[in-house]
Short mmCIF file of C-alpha atoms and ligand atoms in Angstrom, two decimals:
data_model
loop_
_atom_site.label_atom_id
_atom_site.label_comp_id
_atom_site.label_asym_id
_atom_site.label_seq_id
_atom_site.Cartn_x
_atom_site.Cartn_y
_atom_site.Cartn_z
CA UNK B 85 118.22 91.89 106.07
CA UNK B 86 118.23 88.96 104.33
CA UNK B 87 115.52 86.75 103.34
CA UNK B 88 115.87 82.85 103.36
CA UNK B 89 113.34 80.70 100.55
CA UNK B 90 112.93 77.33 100.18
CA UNK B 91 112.14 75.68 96.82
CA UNK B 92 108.61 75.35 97.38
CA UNK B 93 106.33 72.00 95.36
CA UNK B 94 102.74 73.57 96.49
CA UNK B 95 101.16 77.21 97.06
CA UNK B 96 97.51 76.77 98.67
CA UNK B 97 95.11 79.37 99.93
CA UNK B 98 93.10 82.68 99.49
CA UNK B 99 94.63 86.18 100.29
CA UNK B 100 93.94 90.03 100.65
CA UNK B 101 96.55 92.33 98.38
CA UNK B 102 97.18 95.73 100.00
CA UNK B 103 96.12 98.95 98.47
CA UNK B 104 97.13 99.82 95.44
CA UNK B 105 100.36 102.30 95.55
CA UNK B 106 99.25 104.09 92.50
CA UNK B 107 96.03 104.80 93.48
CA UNK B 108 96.67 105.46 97.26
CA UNK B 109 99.03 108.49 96.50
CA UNK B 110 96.61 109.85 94.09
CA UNK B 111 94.06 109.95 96.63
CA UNK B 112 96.21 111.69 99.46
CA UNK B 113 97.50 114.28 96.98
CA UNK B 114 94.37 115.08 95.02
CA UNK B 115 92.20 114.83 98.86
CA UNK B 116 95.07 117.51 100.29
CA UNK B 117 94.45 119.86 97.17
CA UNK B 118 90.76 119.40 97.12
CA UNK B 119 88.16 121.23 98.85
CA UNK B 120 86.77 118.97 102.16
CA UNK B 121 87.08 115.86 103.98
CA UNK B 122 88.52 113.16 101.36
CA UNK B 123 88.11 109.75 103.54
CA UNK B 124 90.39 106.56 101.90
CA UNK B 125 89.72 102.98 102.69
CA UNK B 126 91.70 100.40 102.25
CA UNK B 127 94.98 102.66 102.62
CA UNK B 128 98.19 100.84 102.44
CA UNK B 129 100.71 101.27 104.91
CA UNK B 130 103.62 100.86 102.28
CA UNK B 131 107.07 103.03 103.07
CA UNK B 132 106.30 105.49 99.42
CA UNK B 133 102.71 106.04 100.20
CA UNK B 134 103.93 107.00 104.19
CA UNK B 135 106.24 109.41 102.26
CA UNK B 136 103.44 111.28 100.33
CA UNK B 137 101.12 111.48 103.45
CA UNK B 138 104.29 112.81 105.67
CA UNK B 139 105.14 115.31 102.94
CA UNK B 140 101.64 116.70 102.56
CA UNK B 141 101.65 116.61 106.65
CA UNK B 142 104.73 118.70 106.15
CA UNK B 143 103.09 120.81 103.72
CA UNK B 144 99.99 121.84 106.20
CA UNK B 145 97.49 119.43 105.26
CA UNK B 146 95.43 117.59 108.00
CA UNK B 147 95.83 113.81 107.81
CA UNK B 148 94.42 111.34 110.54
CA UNK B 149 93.96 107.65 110.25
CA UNK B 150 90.71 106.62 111.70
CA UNK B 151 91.06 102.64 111.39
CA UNK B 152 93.93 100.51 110.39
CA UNK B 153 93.88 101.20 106.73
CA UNK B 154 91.49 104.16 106.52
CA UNK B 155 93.29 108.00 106.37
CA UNK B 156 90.83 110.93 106.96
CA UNK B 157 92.58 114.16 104.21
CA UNK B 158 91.30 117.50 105.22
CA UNK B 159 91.93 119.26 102.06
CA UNK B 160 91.64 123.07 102.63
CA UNK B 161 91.88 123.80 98.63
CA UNK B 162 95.56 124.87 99.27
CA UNK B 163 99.18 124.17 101.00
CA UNK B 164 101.24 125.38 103.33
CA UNK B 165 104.70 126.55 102.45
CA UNK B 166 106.86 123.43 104.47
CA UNK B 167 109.64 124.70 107.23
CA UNK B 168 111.45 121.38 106.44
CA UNK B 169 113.13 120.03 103.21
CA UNK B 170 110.06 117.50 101.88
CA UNK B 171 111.90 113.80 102.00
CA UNK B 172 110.24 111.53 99.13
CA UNK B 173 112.18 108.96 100.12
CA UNK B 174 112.22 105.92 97.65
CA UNK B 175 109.20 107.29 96.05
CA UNK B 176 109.66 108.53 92.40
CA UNK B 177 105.61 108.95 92.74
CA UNK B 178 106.13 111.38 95.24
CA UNK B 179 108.18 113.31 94.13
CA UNK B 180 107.22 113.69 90.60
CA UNK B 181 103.40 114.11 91.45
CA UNK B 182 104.44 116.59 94.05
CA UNK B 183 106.35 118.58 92.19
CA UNK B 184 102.92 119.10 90.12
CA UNK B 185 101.09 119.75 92.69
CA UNK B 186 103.43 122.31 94.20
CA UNK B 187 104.19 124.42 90.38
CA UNK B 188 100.40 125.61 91.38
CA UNK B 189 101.15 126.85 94.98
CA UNK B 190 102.59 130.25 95.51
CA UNK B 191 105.40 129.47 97.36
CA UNK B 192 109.18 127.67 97.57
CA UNK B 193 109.47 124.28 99.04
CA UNK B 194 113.02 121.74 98.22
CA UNK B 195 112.04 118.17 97.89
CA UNK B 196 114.44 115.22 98.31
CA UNK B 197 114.80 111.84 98.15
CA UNK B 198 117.19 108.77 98.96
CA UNK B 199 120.43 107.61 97.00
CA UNK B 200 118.41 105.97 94.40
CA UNK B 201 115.78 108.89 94.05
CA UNK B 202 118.29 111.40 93.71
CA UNK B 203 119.94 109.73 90.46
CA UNK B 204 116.43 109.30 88.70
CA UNK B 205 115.55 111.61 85.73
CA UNK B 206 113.64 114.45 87.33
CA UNK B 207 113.61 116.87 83.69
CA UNK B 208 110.96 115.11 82.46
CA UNK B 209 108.63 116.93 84.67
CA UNK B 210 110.51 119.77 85.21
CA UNK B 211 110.75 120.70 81.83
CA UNK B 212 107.17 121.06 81.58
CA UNK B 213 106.54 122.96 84.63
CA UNK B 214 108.70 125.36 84.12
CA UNK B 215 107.10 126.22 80.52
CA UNK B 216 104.13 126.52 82.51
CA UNK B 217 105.53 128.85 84.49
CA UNK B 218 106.99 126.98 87.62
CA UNK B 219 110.32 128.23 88.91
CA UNK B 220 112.61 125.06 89.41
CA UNK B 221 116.22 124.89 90.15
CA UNK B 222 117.99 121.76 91.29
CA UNK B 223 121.03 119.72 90.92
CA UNK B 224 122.36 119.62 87.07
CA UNK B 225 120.43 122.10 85.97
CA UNK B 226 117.05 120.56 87.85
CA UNK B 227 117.79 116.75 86.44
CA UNK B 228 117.97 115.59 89.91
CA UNK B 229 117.06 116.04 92.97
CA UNK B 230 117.56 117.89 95.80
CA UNK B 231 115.25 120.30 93.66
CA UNK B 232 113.53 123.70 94.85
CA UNK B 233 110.18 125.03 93.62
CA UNK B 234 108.43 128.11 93.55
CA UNK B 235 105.37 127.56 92.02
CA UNK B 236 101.97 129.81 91.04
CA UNK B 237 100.81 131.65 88.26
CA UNK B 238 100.54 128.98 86.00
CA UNK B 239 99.54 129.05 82.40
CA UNK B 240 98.04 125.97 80.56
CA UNK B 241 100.46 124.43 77.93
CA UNK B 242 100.27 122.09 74.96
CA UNK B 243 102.87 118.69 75.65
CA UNK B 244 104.17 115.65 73.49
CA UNK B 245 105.15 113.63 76.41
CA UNK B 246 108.64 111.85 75.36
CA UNK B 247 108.12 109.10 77.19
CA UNK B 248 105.02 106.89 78.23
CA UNK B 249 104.97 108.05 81.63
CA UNK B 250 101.90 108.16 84.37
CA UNK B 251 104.00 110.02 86.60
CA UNK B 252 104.95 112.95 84.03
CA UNK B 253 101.18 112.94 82.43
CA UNK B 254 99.77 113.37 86.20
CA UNK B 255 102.30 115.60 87.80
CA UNK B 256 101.16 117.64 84.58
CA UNK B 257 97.59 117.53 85.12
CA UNK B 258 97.90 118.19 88.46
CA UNK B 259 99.60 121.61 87.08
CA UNK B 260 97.08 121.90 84.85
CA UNK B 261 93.76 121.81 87.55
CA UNK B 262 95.76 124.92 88.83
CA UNK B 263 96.69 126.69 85.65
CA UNK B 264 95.04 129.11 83.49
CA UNK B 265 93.50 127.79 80.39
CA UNK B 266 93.94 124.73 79.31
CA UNK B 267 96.75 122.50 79.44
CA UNK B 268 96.88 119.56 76.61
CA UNK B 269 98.41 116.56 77.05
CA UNK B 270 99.55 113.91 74.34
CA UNK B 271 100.97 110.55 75.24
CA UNK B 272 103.25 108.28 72.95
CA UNK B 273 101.34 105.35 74.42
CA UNK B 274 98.50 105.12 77.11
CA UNK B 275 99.74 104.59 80.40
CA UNK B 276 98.20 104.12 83.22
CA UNK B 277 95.12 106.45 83.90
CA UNK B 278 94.31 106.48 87.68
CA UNK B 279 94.39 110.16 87.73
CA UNK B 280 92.24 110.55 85.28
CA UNK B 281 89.57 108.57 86.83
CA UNK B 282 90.00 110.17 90.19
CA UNK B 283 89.77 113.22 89.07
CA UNK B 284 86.61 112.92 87.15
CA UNK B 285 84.99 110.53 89.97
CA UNK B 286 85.65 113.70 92.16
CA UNK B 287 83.68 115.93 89.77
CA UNK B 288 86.91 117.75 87.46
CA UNK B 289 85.91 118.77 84.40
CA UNK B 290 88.47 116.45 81.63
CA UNK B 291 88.35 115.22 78.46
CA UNK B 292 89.86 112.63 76.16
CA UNK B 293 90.32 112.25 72.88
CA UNK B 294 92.05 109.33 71.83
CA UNK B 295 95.82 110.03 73.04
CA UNK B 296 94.91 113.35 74.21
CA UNK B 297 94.44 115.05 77.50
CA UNK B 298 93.02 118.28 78.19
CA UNK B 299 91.57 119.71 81.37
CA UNK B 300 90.64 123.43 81.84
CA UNK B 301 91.80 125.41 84.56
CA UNK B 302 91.53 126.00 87.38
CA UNK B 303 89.29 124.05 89.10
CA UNK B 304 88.21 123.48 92.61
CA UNK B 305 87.80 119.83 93.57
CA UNK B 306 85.54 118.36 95.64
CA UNK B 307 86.47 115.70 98.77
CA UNK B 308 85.12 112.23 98.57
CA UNK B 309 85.23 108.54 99.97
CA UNK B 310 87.62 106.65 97.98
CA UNK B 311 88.21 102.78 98.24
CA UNK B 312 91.46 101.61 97.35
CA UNK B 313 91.20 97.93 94.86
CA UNK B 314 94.29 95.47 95.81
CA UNK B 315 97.59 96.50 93.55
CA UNK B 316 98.11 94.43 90.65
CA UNK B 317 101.63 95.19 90.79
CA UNK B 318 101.81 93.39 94.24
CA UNK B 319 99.52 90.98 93.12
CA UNK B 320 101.77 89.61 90.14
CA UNK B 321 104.59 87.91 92.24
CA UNK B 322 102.18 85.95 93.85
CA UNK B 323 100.42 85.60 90.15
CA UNK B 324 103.40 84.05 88.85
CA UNK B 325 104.40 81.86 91.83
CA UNK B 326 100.67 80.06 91.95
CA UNK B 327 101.04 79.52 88.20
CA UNK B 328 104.70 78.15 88.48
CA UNK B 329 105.32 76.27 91.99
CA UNK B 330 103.95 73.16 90.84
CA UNK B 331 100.86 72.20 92.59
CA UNK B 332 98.10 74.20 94.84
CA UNK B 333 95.70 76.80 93.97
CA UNK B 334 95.78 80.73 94.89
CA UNK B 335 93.15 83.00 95.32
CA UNK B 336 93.43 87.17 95.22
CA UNK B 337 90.77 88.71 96.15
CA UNK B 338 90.00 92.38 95.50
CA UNK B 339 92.48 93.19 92.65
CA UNK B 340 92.25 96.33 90.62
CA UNK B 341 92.06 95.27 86.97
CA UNK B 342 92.43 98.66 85.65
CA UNK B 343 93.01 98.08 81.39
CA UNK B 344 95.64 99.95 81.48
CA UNK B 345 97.71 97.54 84.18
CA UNK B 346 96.46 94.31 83.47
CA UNK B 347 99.07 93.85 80.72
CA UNK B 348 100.40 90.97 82.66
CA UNK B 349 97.24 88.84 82.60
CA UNK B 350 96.55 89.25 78.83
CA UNK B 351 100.03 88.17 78.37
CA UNK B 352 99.93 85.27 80.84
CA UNK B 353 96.59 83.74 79.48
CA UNK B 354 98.38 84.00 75.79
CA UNK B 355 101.47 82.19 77.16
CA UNK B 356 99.10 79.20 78.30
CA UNK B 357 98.56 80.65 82.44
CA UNK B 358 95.63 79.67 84.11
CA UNK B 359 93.92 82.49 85.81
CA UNK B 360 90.36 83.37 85.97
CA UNK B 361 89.06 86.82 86.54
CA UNK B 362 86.33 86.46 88.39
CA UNK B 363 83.49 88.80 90.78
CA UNK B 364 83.94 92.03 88.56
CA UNK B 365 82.87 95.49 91.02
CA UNK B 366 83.64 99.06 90.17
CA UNK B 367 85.09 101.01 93.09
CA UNK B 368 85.55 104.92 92.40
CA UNK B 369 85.51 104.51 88.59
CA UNK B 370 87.98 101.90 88.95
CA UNK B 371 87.47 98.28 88.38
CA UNK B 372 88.15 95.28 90.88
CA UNK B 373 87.67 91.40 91.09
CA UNK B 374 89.33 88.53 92.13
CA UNK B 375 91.99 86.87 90.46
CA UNK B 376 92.35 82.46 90.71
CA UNK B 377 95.23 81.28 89.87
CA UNK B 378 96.36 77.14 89.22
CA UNK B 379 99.72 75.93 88.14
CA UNK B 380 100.42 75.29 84.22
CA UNK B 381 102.81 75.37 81.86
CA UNK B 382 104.19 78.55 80.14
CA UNK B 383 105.21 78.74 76.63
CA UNK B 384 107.29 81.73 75.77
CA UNK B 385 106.01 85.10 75.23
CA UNK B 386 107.01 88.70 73.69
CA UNK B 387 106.68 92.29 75.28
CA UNK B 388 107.32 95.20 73.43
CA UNK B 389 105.21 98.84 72.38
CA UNK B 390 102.15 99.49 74.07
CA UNK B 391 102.39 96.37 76.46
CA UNK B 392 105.34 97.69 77.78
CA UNK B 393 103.23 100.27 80.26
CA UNK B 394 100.73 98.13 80.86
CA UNK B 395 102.91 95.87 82.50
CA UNK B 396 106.20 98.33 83.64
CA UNK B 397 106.39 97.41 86.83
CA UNK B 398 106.01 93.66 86.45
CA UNK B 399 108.98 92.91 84.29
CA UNK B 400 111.14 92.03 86.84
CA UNK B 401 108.77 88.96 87.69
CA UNK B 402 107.86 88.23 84.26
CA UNK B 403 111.53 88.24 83.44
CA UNK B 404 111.51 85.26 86.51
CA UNK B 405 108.75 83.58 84.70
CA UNK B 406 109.92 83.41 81.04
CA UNK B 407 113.46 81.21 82.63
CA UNK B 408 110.72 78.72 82.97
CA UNK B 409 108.57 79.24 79.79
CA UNK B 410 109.47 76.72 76.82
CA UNK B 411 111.42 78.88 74.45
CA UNK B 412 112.51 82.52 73.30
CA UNK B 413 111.02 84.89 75.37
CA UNK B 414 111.91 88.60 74.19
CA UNK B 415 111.65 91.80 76.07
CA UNK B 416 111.96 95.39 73.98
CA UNK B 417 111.28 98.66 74.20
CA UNK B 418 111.78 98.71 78.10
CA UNK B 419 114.73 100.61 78.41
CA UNK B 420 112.72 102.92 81.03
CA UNK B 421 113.63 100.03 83.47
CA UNK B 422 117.09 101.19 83.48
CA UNK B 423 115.96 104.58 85.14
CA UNK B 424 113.86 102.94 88.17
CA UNK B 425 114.38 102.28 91.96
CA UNK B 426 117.65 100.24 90.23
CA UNK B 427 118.56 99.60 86.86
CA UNK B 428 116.09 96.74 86.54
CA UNK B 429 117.56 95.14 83.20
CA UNK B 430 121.15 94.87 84.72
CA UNK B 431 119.67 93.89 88.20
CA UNK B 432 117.60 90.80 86.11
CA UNK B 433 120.96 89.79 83.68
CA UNK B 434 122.99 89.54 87.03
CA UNK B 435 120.61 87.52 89.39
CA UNK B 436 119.05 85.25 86.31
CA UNK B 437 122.49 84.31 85.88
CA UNK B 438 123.32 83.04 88.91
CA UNK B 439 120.46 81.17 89.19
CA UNK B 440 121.92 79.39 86.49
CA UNK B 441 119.12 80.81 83.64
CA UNK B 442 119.76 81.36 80.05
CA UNK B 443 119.67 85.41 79.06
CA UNK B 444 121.01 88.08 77.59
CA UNK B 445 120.86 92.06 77.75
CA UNK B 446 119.95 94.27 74.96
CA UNK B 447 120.11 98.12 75.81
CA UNK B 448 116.09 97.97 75.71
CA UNK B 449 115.45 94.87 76.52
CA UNK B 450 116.41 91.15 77.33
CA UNK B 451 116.08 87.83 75.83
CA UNK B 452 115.23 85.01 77.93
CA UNK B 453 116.00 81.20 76.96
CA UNK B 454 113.59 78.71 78.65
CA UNK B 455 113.12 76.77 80.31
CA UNK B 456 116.05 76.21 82.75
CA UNK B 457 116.30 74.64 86.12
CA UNK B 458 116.91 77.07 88.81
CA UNK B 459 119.37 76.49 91.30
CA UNK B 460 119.40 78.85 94.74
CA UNK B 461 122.27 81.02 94.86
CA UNK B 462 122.48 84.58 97.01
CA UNK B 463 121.15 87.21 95.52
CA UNK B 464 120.95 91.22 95.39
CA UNK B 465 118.07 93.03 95.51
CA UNK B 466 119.76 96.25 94.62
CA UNK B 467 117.38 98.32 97.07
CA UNK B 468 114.66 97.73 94.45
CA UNK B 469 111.56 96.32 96.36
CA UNK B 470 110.60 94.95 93.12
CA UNK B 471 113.96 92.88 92.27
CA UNK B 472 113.61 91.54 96.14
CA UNK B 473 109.99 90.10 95.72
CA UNK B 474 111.12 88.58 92.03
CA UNK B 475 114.54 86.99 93.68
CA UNK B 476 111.72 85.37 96.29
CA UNK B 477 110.08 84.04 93.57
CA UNK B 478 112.54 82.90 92.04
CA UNK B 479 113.39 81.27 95.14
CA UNK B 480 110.44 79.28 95.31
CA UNK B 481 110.68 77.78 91.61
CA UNK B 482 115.07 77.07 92.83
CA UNK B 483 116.25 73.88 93.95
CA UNK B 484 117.55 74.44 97.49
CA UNK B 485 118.10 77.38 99.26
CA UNK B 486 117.72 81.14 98.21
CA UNK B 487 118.71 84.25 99.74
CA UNK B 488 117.73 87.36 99.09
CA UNK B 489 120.13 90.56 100.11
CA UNK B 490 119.01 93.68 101.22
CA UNK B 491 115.15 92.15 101.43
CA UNK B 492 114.13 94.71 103.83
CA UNK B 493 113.15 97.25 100.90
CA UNK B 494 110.24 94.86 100.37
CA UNK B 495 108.65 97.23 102.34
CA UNK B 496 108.74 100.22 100.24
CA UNK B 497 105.61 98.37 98.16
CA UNK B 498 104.14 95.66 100.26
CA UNK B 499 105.28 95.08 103.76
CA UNK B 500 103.66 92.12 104.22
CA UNK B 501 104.92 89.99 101.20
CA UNK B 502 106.74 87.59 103.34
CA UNK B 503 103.61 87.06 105.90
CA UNK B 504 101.51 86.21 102.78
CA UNK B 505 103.95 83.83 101.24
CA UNK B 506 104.46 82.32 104.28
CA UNK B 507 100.32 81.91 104.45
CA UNK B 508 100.36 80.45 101.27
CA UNK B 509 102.81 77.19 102.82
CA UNK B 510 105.85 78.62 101.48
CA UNK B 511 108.81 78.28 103.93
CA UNK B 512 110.29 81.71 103.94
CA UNK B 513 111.91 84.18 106.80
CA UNK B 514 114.57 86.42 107.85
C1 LIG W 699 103.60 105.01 88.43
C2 LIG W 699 103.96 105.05 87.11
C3 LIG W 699 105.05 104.23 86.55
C4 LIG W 699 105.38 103.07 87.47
C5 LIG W 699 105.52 103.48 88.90
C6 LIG W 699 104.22 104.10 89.39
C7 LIG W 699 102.51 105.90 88.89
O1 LIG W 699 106.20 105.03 86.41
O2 LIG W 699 106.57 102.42 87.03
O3 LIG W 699 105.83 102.38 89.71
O4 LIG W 699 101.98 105.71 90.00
O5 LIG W 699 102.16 106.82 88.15
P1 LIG W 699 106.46 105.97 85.13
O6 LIG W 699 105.43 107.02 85.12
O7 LIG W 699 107.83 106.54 85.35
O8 LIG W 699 106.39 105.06 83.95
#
């Protein structure tokens, strides 16, 4: 499908963000291996969190929704071994987190994905699991996917994780709640630590020391009612559109401002972005408010170490951004984007470019000249929901007409991206 934006001079209004991806999965997966009713509000009916809840379906587990956005888990303390090949889909969550979840469970189940799944890295958790004991085999050697599993009988193990990675560090701990002993957990950098809160909010025992992870197995976990905050990640295109259409004023209510993904609003208030963070709540050991958002003028900014997973996902937009920032703006240490739902680096050079901006591509990174006028063009979105919703945005700050390619993904994150635009007064459609 393609998606038709109009240069847009004014962004007005106040809006809900779905459910945060992230957090959603967590809750099916951890609900399904827990012990009684797990009941999640605020559930978002995004394409990769439908794959999670139709592969734990597939796996045995009892899952009903009981309102539009609330999903009732009946989590028995244990799966089913699945007739069907589990299909993750587009959903690198999935399928790594699963794959954790099933190394504890005694029996074989072959997990899948689509085109772009199935040429993501897939040894950095299942080199771990099988040193825990996990029998894996797959395609390469168990790089890729289509991968089998025959999990149970774990044993805890000590890990250097080689990359900054939530999905690795949970899949792992998800392992480790099932193992024997204790399973210890280093990270290079913290990344995002929604498992860890869940898990402790539903009474696991964990503890962390600095970089270090270590939970004690096994444990039994306990159901619970989890509310889901807004996604930040979902959050940021519309972030950087009310800062950079020109006039209007956005509100976002019910954000999750979680430290470790709120690198893009440290870096846009340093830039010179105007956005308050305002109504601060807690909801299952995991912080919310609202976000409000007026148009200014960026100066150019840097992202490189630590920031880097703080603000992974939101690169793509930021990258969008910095073409209108005054000066150098300089991306490192990201070369993880390159191993996403596209390679998200390339994907950026190619579509900046023919919006007529100013970059260039390192092998970690990119360097952004600003800023530039815009000028619509047709664009790719590469299947990546991600690079769709930036190209839109981009759109908006374009002279003229933009189209996107391929738009439909949108719906892999947040299906009703266009719909809230469109709220906002932008003129955008299929
Ligand atoms: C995610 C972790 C990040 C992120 C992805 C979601 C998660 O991936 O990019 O969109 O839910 O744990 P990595 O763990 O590969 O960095």
């Amino acid at each position: 499908m393609e998606l038709r934006v109009q240069g847009a001079a004014r962004l007005q209004g106040r809006i809900q963000i779905p459910g945060d991806k992230s957090i959603a999965h967590r809750a099916l997966l951890l609900g399904a291996l827990g012990k009684g009713r797990t009941i999640i509000q605020g559930f978002p009916a995004n394409a990769d969190c439908l794959a999670t809840l139709d592969c734990l379906q597939a796996l045995g587990v009892r899952i009903e929704w009981t309102a539009p956005e609330v999903v009732s888990v009946d989590g028995r303390g244990r799966l089913q071994e699945p007739v069907q090949v589990l299909d993750a889909k587009n959903s690198g969550t999935t399928m790594r987190l699963l794959l954790g979840l099933l190394a504890g469970q005694p029996f074989n189940a072959t997990i899948t994905g689509d085109a772009s799944l199935c040429r993501r890295p897939m040894n950095r958790v299942t080199v771990p699991l099988r040193e825990m004991g996990a029998r894996i085999s797959g395609r390469e050697g168990g790089r890729y996917a289509p991968l089998t599993i025959t999990g149970g009988n774990l044993q805890g193990i000590s890990y250097r994780l080689p990359v900054a990675s939530a999905q690795v560090k949970s899949a792992l701990l998800l392992a480790g709640l099932q193992a024997a002993g204790t399973t210890s957990l280093e990270e290079p950098a913290p990344s995002r630590d929604h498992t860890e809160r869940m898990l402790a909010y539903l009474g696991v025992d964990l503890v962390k020391e600095g970089n270090i992870i270590r939970i004690k197995g096994p444990q039994v976990l306990a159901g619970g009612r989890i509310v889901v905050p807004g996604d930040i990640s979902s959050a940021a295109f519309l972030l950087v559109a009310g800062l950079l259409v020109p006039e209007g004023h956005v509100v976002i209510e019910g954000v999750g401002v979680n430290p470790t993904r709120t690198g893009i609003l440290d870096l846009l208030a340093e830039a010179g972005g105007r956005i308050q963070v305002k109504n601060h709540r807690v909801f299952n050991g995991e912080p919310v408010a609202d976000l409000l958002v007026e148009p200014a003028r960026l100066k150019s900014f840097q992202i490189s170490g630590p920031l880097v997973p703080r603000l992974i996902d939101e690169i793509p937009v930021l990258a969008v951004a910095a073409t209108q920032a005054a000066g150098t703006t300089i991306i490192r240490d990201a070369g993880e984007l390159r191993v996403k739902e596209s390679d998200r680096l390339q994907a950026i050079v190619q579509g900046l470019r023919k919006l007529g901006g100013a970059v260039e591509e390192r092998a970690d990174g990119l360097i952004i000249h600003g800023p530039t006028a815009l000028e619509g063009t047709l664009l790719e979105s590469h299947g990546d929901h991600r690079m769709a919703m930036a190209w839109a945005v981009a759109g908006l700050l374009a002279r003229g007409e933009t189209v996107v390619k391929g738009a439909e993904c949108i719906g892999v994150s947040f299906p009703g991206f266009v719909h809230c635009l469109a709220g906002l007064g932008a003129v955008v459609g299929y």
